[in-house]
Amino acid sequence: MSAEPVVVLDGVSRSYAGGVAAVRGVSLTVGPGEAVAVVGPSGSGKSTMLNLIGTLDRPTSGRVAIAGHEVSQLSDRRLSALRARYIGFIFQQFHLPAGFPIVEAVADGLLYGGVPPRERNRRALTALSRVGLGHRTDHRPHELSGGERQRAAIARAIVGEPPLLLADEPTGNLDTASGAAVMGLLDELHTSGTALVLITHDAEVAARLPRRIEFRDGVIVSDRATGPGGSASRGDRRLTGREACADDGDFGSPTATEVPQ
């Protein structure tokens, strides 16, 4: 039996007031440790899909499962717990609170997990060292360069060691050198086994990842391997969630130890 997918979207649609369909019947599977670039013009539905994967939004129809947990079965409180356990977010804007040392901002990423303060601080220091900021832990965001602030944001995303990272234009506000450094760090995280779904308009960034999905008008128009790390067998075929999980049966509700009640 193959490893359980980290992400399954099965026939997912999301419509808004006035009948505007941002995502239309999308099926997508992301396996453990897989890295996927999502490309497409503005307004194509990329960010809506990322919000659905991140459980920040719920689909109008279709099925979403994260690490085997059916999103439709979870209350808002349990969704928050699911995000804290399984998903790290990296955005174009760094979202680091002004006036506070970055070690505190990173440690705050563990608040929903119920981790004691001393342990939060220890893990935050470890995460900052992992992204090359072990010497800057007491600095405030305004004392850091753009690249350093993005690395601090990545540290916050990985402090809980989630199996999935979602990144929305993580290099969009950075110069070329800083962007390359951030992508190098994301490459390392992918190599260590973290799954990555990354939205980008940068062709060079997309080319670094082994799988590339193109979005247009709310649907996936292409899903293919882009390099040696990709799955040659996938080609341009889009697997549905049911195909990918045929051996795993129905997803059950999370247990209390995995997603607190």
mmCIF file of C-alpha atoms in Angstrom:
data_model
loop_
_atom_site.group_PDB
_atom_site.id
_atom_site.type_symbol
_atom_site.label_atom_id
_atom_site.label_comp_id
_atom_site.label_asym_id
_atom_site.label_seq_id
_atom_site.Cartn_x
_atom_site.Cartn_y
_atom_site.Cartn_z
ATOM 1 C CA MET A 1 0.000 0.000 0.000
ATOM 2 C CA SER A 2 1.371 3.404 -0.922
ATOM 3 C CA ALA A 3 1.813 6.154 1.663
ATOM 4 C CA GLU A 4 -1.292 8.182 2.392
ATOM 5 C CA PRO A 5 -1.450 11.478 0.465
ATOM 6 C CA VAL A 6 -0.867 14.702 2.355
ATOM 7 C CA VAL A 7 -3.415 16.539 0.176
ATOM 8 C CA VAL A 8 -6.455 15.249 -1.688
ATOM 9 C CA LEU A 9 -8.861 17.464 -3.607
ATOM 10 C CA ASP A 10 -11.608 15.472 -5.293
ATOM 11 C CA GLY A 11 -13.964 17.337 -7.641
ATOM 12 C CA VAL A 12 -13.590 20.536 -5.615
ATOM 13 C CA SER A 13 -15.392 23.739 -6.606
ATOM 14 C CA ARG A 14 -15.607 27.112 -4.884
ATOM 15 C CA SER A 15 -18.162 29.716 -5.910
ATOM 16 C CA TYR A 16 -18.873 33.134 -4.438
ATOM 17 C CA ALA A 17 -21.790 35.562 -4.378
ATOM 18 C CA GLY A 18 -23.131 36.267 -7.833
ATOM 19 C CA GLY A 19 -22.230 32.792 -9.058
ATOM 20 C CA VAL A 20 -18.539 33.542 -9.647
ATOM 21 C CA ALA A 21 -16.684 30.203 -9.727
ATOM 22 C CA ALA A 22 -13.062 30.653 -8.643
ATOM 23 C CA VAL A 23 -12.316 26.912 -8.696
ATOM 24 C CA ARG A 24 -14.274 24.426 -10.825
ATOM 25 C CA GLY A 25 -14.173 20.661 -10.313
ATOM 26 C CA VAL A 26 -10.496 20.434 -9.382
ATOM 27 C CA SER A 27 -8.968 17.070 -8.458
ATOM 28 C CA LEU A 28 -5.427 16.985 -7.104
ATOM 29 C CA THR A 29 -3.257 14.684 -5.003
ATOM 30 C CA VAL A 30 0.016 15.617 -3.292
ATOM 31 C CA GLY A 31 2.047 12.821 -1.757
ATOM 32 C CA PRO A 32 4.332 12.944 1.284
ATOM 33 C CA GLY A 33 7.481 14.943 0.570
ATOM 34 C CA GLU A 34 6.303 16.009 -2.898
ATOM 35 C CA ALA A 35 7.082 19.525 -4.162
ATOM 36 C CA VAL A 36 4.619 21.203 -6.523
ATOM 37 C CA ALA A 37 4.765 24.581 -8.267
ATOM 38 C CA VAL A 38 1.394 26.127 -9.131
ATOM 39 C CA VAL A 39 1.448 28.662 -11.963
ATOM 40 C CA GLY A 40 -1.105 30.618 -13.948
ATOM 41 C CA PRO A 41 -2.292 34.169 -14.594
ATOM 42 C CA SER A 42 -3.737 36.379 -11.875
ATOM 43 C CA GLY A 43 -7.353 35.497 -11.175
ATOM 44 C CA SER A 44 -6.979 31.921 -12.406
ATOM 45 C CA GLY A 45 -7.919 30.360 -9.050
ATOM 46 C CA LYS A 46 -4.469 29.518 -7.678
ATOM 47 C CA SER A 47 -4.818 31.349 -4.371
ATOM 48 C CA THR A 48 -8.362 30.074 -3.869
ATOM 49 C CA MET A 49 -7.084 26.527 -4.277
ATOM 50 C CA LEU A 50 -4.273 27.192 -1.798
ATOM 51 C CA ASN A 51 -6.798 28.525 0.726
ATOM 52 C CA LEU A 52 -8.879 25.376 0.273
ATOM 53 C CA ILE A 53 -5.836 23.161 0.812
ATOM 54 C CA GLY A 54 -4.912 25.228 3.859
ATOM 55 C CA THR A 55 -8.466 24.855 5.237
ATOM 56 C CA LEU A 56 -8.752 28.645 5.385
ATOM 57 C CA ASP A 57 -11.843 28.295 3.193
ATOM 58 C CA ARG A 58 -14.354 25.523 2.599
ATOM 59 C CA PRO A 59 -15.399 24.255 -0.840
ATOM 60 C CA THR A 60 -18.864 24.795 -2.273
ATOM 61 C CA SER A 61 -18.759 21.172 -3.422
ATOM 62 C CA GLY A 62 -16.286 18.319 -3.575
ATOM 63 C CA ARG A 63 -14.001 16.669 -1.071
ATOM 64 C CA VAL A 64 -10.879 17.952 0.710
ATOM 65 C CA ALA A 65 -8.689 15.714 2.877
ATOM 66 C CA ILE A 66 -5.469 16.730 4.641
ATOM 67 C CA ALA A 67 -3.198 13.946 5.904
ATOM 68 C CA GLY A 68 -6.182 11.603 5.876
ATOM 69 C CA HIS A 69 -8.598 13.922 7.688
ATOM 70 C CA GLU A 70 -11.838 14.877 5.950
ATOM 71 C CA VAL A 71 -12.199 18.656 6.214
ATOM 72 C CA SER A 72 -15.989 18.502 5.885
ATOM 73 C CA GLN A 73 -16.199 16.515 9.124
ATOM 74 C CA LEU A 74 -14.358 19.085 11.247
ATOM 75 C CA SER A 75 -15.626 22.062 13.223
ATOM 76 C CA ASP A 76 -13.807 25.390 12.946
ATOM 77 C CA ARG A 77 -12.016 24.664 16.218
ATOM 78 C CA ARG A 78 -10.800 21.290 15.014
ATOM 79 C CA LEU A 79 -9.748 22.813 11.696
ATOM 80 C CA SER A 80 -7.549 25.243 13.654
ATOM 81 C CA ALA A 81 -5.992 22.283 15.438
ATOM 82 C CA LEU A 82 -5.504 20.492 12.114
ATOM 83 C CA ARG A 83 -3.696 23.504 10.643
ATOM 84 C CA ALA A 84 -1.470 23.782 13.712
ATOM 85 C CA ARG A 85 -0.465 20.130 13.453
ATOM 86 C CA TYR A 86 -0.170 19.532 9.719
ATOM 87 C CA ILE A 87 0.255 22.794 7.777
ATOM 88 C CA GLY A 88 2.814 25.604 7.682
ATOM 89 C CA PHE A 89 2.050 28.820 5.782
ATOM 90 C CA ILE A 90 4.519 31.119 3.998
ATOM 91 C CA PHE A 91 3.232 34.299 2.369
ATOM 92 C CA GLN A 92 4.634 37.088 0.222
ATOM 93 C CA GLN A 93 4.027 39.443 3.156
ATOM 94 C CA PHE A 94 6.036 38.282 6.153
ATOM 95 C CA HIS A 95 3.389 38.945 8.855
ATOM 96 C CA LEU A 96 5.951 39.307 11.639
ATOM 97 C CA PRO A 97 4.674 41.448 14.554
ATOM 98 C CA ALA A 98 6.576 44.728 14.816
ATOM 99 C CA GLY A 99 8.457 45.497 18.000
ATOM 100 C CA PHE A 100 8.926 41.906 19.146
ATOM 101 C CA PRO A 101 12.030 39.685 18.847
ATOM 102 C CA ILE A 102 11.664 37.208 16.023
ATOM 103 C CA VAL A 103 12.114 34.298 18.433
ATOM 104 C CA GLU A 104 8.777 35.300 19.996
ATOM 105 C CA ALA A 105 7.089 35.525 16.590
ATOM 106 C CA VAL A 106 8.351 32.055 15.699
ATOM 107 C CA ALA A 107 7.354 30.598 19.078
ATOM 108 C CA ASP A 108 3.830 31.948 18.587
ATOM 109 C CA GLY A 109 3.459 29.422 15.778
ATOM 110 C CA LEU A 110 3.056 26.772 18.495
ATOM 111 C CA LEU A 111 0.325 28.480 20.501
ATOM 112 C CA TYR A 112 -2.512 26.413 19.023
ATOM 113 C CA GLY A 113 -0.594 23.225 19.735
ATOM 114 C CA GLY A 114 -0.703 23.755 23.495
ATOM 115 C CA VAL A 115 3.100 23.591 23.784
ATOM 116 C CA PRO A 116 4.452 24.929 27.121
ATOM 117 C CA PRO A 117 6.272 28.312 26.897
ATOM 118 C CA ARG A 118 9.750 26.953 27.640
ATOM 119 C CA GLU A 119 9.403 24.263 24.983
ATOM 120 C CA ARG A 120 7.993 26.799 22.497
ATOM 121 C CA ASN A 121 11.090 28.939 22.993
ATOM 122 C CA ARG A 122 13.425 25.962 22.579
ATOM 123 C CA ARG A 123 11.759 24.879 19.350
ATOM 124 C CA ALA A 124 11.737 28.460 18.040
ATOM 125 C CA LEU A 125 15.486 28.765 18.601
ATOM 126 C CA THR A 126 16.001 25.455 16.802
ATOM 127 C CA ALA A 127 13.861 26.563 13.846
ATOM 128 C CA LEU A 128 15.700 29.889 13.556
ATOM 129 C CA SER A 129 19.040 28.092 13.584
ATOM 130 C CA ARG A 130 17.746 25.777 10.880
ATOM 131 C CA VAL A 131 17.048 28.739 8.566
ATOM 132 C CA GLY A 132 20.385 30.417 9.335
ATOM 133 C CA LEU A 133 19.135 33.012 11.829
ATOM 134 C CA GLY A 134 20.518 31.548 15.031
ATOM 135 C CA HIS A 135 22.558 34.728 15.514
ATOM 136 C CA ARG A 136 19.564 37.053 15.027
ATOM 137 C CA THR A 137 17.007 35.596 17.421
ATOM 138 C CA ASP A 138 16.628 38.737 19.547
ATOM 139 C CA HIS A 139 16.361 41.137 16.608
ATOM 140 C CA ARG A 140 13.089 42.852 15.698
ATOM 141 C CA PRO A 141 11.696 42.588 12.155
ATOM 142 C CA HIS A 142 12.733 46.155 11.254
ATOM 143 C CA GLU A 143 16.333 45.207 12.048
ATOM 144 C CA LEU A 144 16.349 42.431 9.452
ATOM 145 C CA SER A 145 16.712 42.462 5.681
ATOM 146 C CA GLY A 146 13.834 41.320 3.480
ATOM 147 C CA GLY A 147 15.461 37.946 2.958
ATOM 148 C CA GLU A 148 16.035 37.512 6.684
ATOM 149 C CA ARG A 149 12.424 38.390 7.440
ATOM 150 C CA GLN A 150 11.228 35.789 4.959
ATOM 151 C CA ARG A 151 13.541 33.221 6.538
ATOM 152 C CA ALA A 152 12.073 34.111 9.943
ATOM 153 C CA ALA A 153 8.602 33.587 8.471
ATOM 154 C CA ILE A 154 9.721 30.181 7.182
ATOM 155 C CA ALA A 155 11.046 29.337 10.662
ATOM 156 C CA ARG A 156 7.615 30.139 12.079
ATOM 157 C CA ALA A 157 6.009 27.897 9.432
ATOM 158 C CA ILE A 158 8.245 24.915 10.241
ATOM 159 C CA VAL A 159 8.549 25.289 14.025
ATOM 160 C CA GLY A 160 5.842 22.661 14.537
ATOM 161 C CA GLU A 161 7.463 20.353 11.948
ATOM 162 C CA PRO A 162 4.346 20.090 9.771
ATOM 163 C CA PRO A 163 4.350 17.583 6.906
ATOM 164 C CA LEU A 164 2.995 20.230 4.497
ATOM 165 C CA LEU A 165 4.130 23.763 3.625
ATOM 166 C CA LEU A 166 1.936 26.104 1.571
ATOM 167 C CA ALA A 167 3.770 29.059 0.038
ATOM 168 C CA ASP A 168 2.127 31.954 -1.823
ATOM 169 C CA GLU A 169 4.720 33.940 -3.813
ATOM 170 C CA PRO A 170 7.414 33.497 -1.122
ATOM 171 C CA THR A 171 10.036 35.307 -3.229
ATOM 172 C CA GLY A 172 7.721 37.997 -4.603
ATOM 173 C CA ASN A 173 9.052 40.822 -2.392
ATOM 174 C CA LEU A 174 12.712 39.807 -2.490
ATOM 175 C CA ASP A 175 15.679 40.722 -4.647
ATOM 176 C CA THR A 176 17.255 38.031 -6.803
ATOM 177 C CA ALA A 177 19.923 36.962 -4.301
ATOM 178 C CA SER A 178 17.523 36.833 -1.348
ATOM 179 C CA GLY A 179 14.947 34.974 -3.428
ATOM 180 C CA ALA A 180 17.530 32.384 -4.446
ATOM 181 C CA ALA A 181 18.525 31.904 -0.794
ATOM 182 C CA VAL A 182 14.896 31.379 0.238
ATOM 183 C CA MET A 183 14.353 28.871 -2.564
ATOM 184 C CA GLY A 184 17.515 27.054 -1.518
ATOM 185 C CA LEU A 185 16.049 26.737 1.960
ATOM 186 C CA LEU A 186 12.734 25.440 0.592
ATOM 187 C CA ASP A 187 14.683 22.942 -1.531
ATOM 188 C CA GLU A 188 16.371 21.677 1.650
ATOM 189 C CA LEU A 189 13.043 21.326 3.450
ATOM 190 C CA HIS A 190 11.622 19.386 0.495
ATOM 191 C CA THR A 191 14.680 17.136 0.428
ATOM 192 C CA SER A 192 14.233 16.416 4.135
ATOM 193 C CA GLY A 193 10.710 15.120 3.475
ATOM 194 C CA THR A 194 8.377 18.109 3.812
ATOM 195 C CA ALA A 195 5.681 18.373 1.130
ATOM 196 C CA LEU A 196 5.533 21.787 -0.558
ATOM 197 C CA VAL A 197 2.828 23.471 -2.635
ATOM 198 C CA LEU A 198 4.107 26.802 -3.945
ATOM 199 C CA ILE A 199 2.335 29.471 -5.990
ATOM 200 C CA THR A 200 4.594 31.584 -8.167
ATOM 201 C CA HIS A 201 4.640 33.827 -11.225
ATOM 202 C CA ASP A 202 8.410 33.322 -11.541
ATOM 203 C CA ALA A 203 9.292 30.758 -14.222
ATOM 204 C CA GLU A 204 12.727 30.137 -12.691
ATOM 205 C CA VAL A 205 11.198 29.394 -9.293
ATOM 206 C CA ALA A 206 8.656 27.023 -10.855
ATOM 207 C CA ALA A 207 11.396 25.225 -12.782
ATOM 208 C CA ARG A 208 13.188 24.346 -9.527
ATOM 209 C CA LEU A 209 10.339 22.113 -8.367
ATOM 210 C CA PRO A 210 9.850 18.599 -9.765
ATOM 211 C CA ARG A 211 6.138 18.973 -10.495
ATOM 212 C CA ARG A 212 4.346 21.871 -12.175
ATOM 213 C CA ILE A 213 0.594 22.517 -12.217
ATOM 214 C CA GLU A 214 -0.885 25.202 -14.448
ATOM 215 C CA PHE A 215 -4.166 26.864 -13.499
ATOM 216 C CA ARG A 216 -6.439 28.750 -15.875
ATOM 217 C CA ASP A 217 -10.035 29.907 -15.427
ATOM 218 C CA GLY A 218 -10.467 27.896 -12.241
ATOM 219 C CA VAL A 219 -9.295 24.538 -13.602
ATOM 220 C CA ILE A 220 -6.018 22.637 -13.872
ATOM 221 C CA VAL A 221 -4.970 22.643 -17.527
ATOM 222 C CA SER A 222 -1.614 20.911 -17.052
ATOM 223 C CA ASP A 223 -0.012 18.706 -14.386
ATOM 224 C CA ARG A 224 3.398 17.363 -15.278
ATOM 225 C CA ALA A 225 6.861 16.461 -14.077
ATOM 226 C CA THR A 226 9.436 19.160 -14.793
ATOM 227 C CA GLY A 227 12.728 17.523 -13.902
ATOM 228 C CA PRO A 228 14.557 14.477 -12.566
ATOM 229 C CA GLY A 229 12.699 14.672 -9.242
ATOM 230 C CA GLY A 230 9.286 14.514 -10.865
ATOM 231 C CA SER A 231 7.153 11.468 -11.488
ATOM 232 C CA ALA A 232 7.543 10.592 -15.144
ATOM 233 C CA SER A 233 4.521 8.340 -14.968
ATOM 234 C CA ARG A 234 2.230 11.252 -14.130
ATOM 235 C CA GLY A 235 2.763 12.993 -17.451
ATOM 236 C CA ASP A 236 -0.074 15.422 -18.057
ATOM 237 C CA ARG A 237 -2.715 13.195 -16.486
ATOM 238 C CA ARG A 238 -4.574 14.537 -13.458
ATOM 239 C CA LEU A 239 -5.259 11.880 -10.839
ATOM 240 C CA THR A 240 -8.479 12.206 -8.902
ATOM 241 C CA GLY A 241 -8.493 11.936 -5.141
ATOM 242 C CA ARG A 242 -10.374 8.623 -5.262
ATOM 243 C CA GLU A 243 -7.829 7.113 -7.637
ATOM 244 C CA ALA A 244 -4.921 8.137 -5.449
ATOM 245 C CA CYS A 245 -6.543 6.842 -2.246
ATOM 246 C CA ALA A 246 -8.212 3.724 -3.597
ATOM 247 C CA ASP A 247 -6.206 1.497 -1.235
ATOM 248 C CA ASP A 248 -6.772 3.623 1.861
ATOM 249 C CA GLY A 249 -10.554 3.487 2.143
ATOM 250 C CA ASP A 250 -12.603 6.300 3.588
ATOM 251 C CA PHE A 251 -10.834 8.804 5.777
ATOM 252 C CA GLY A 252 -11.992 8.654 9.376
ATOM 253 C CA SER A 253 -12.367 11.532 11.790
ATOM 254 C CA PRO A 254 -9.137 12.654 13.485
ATOM 255 C CA THR A 255 -8.401 11.119 16.843
ATOM 256 C CA ALA A 256 -8.246 13.278 19.935
ATOM 257 C CA THR A 257 -4.467 12.957 20.085
ATOM 258 C CA GLU A 258 -4.018 14.138 16.505
ATOM 259 C CA VAL A 259 -6.621 16.886 16.284
ATOM 260 C CA PRO A 260 -7.871 17.943 19.738
ATOM 261 C CA GLN A 261 -11.599 17.958 20.344
#
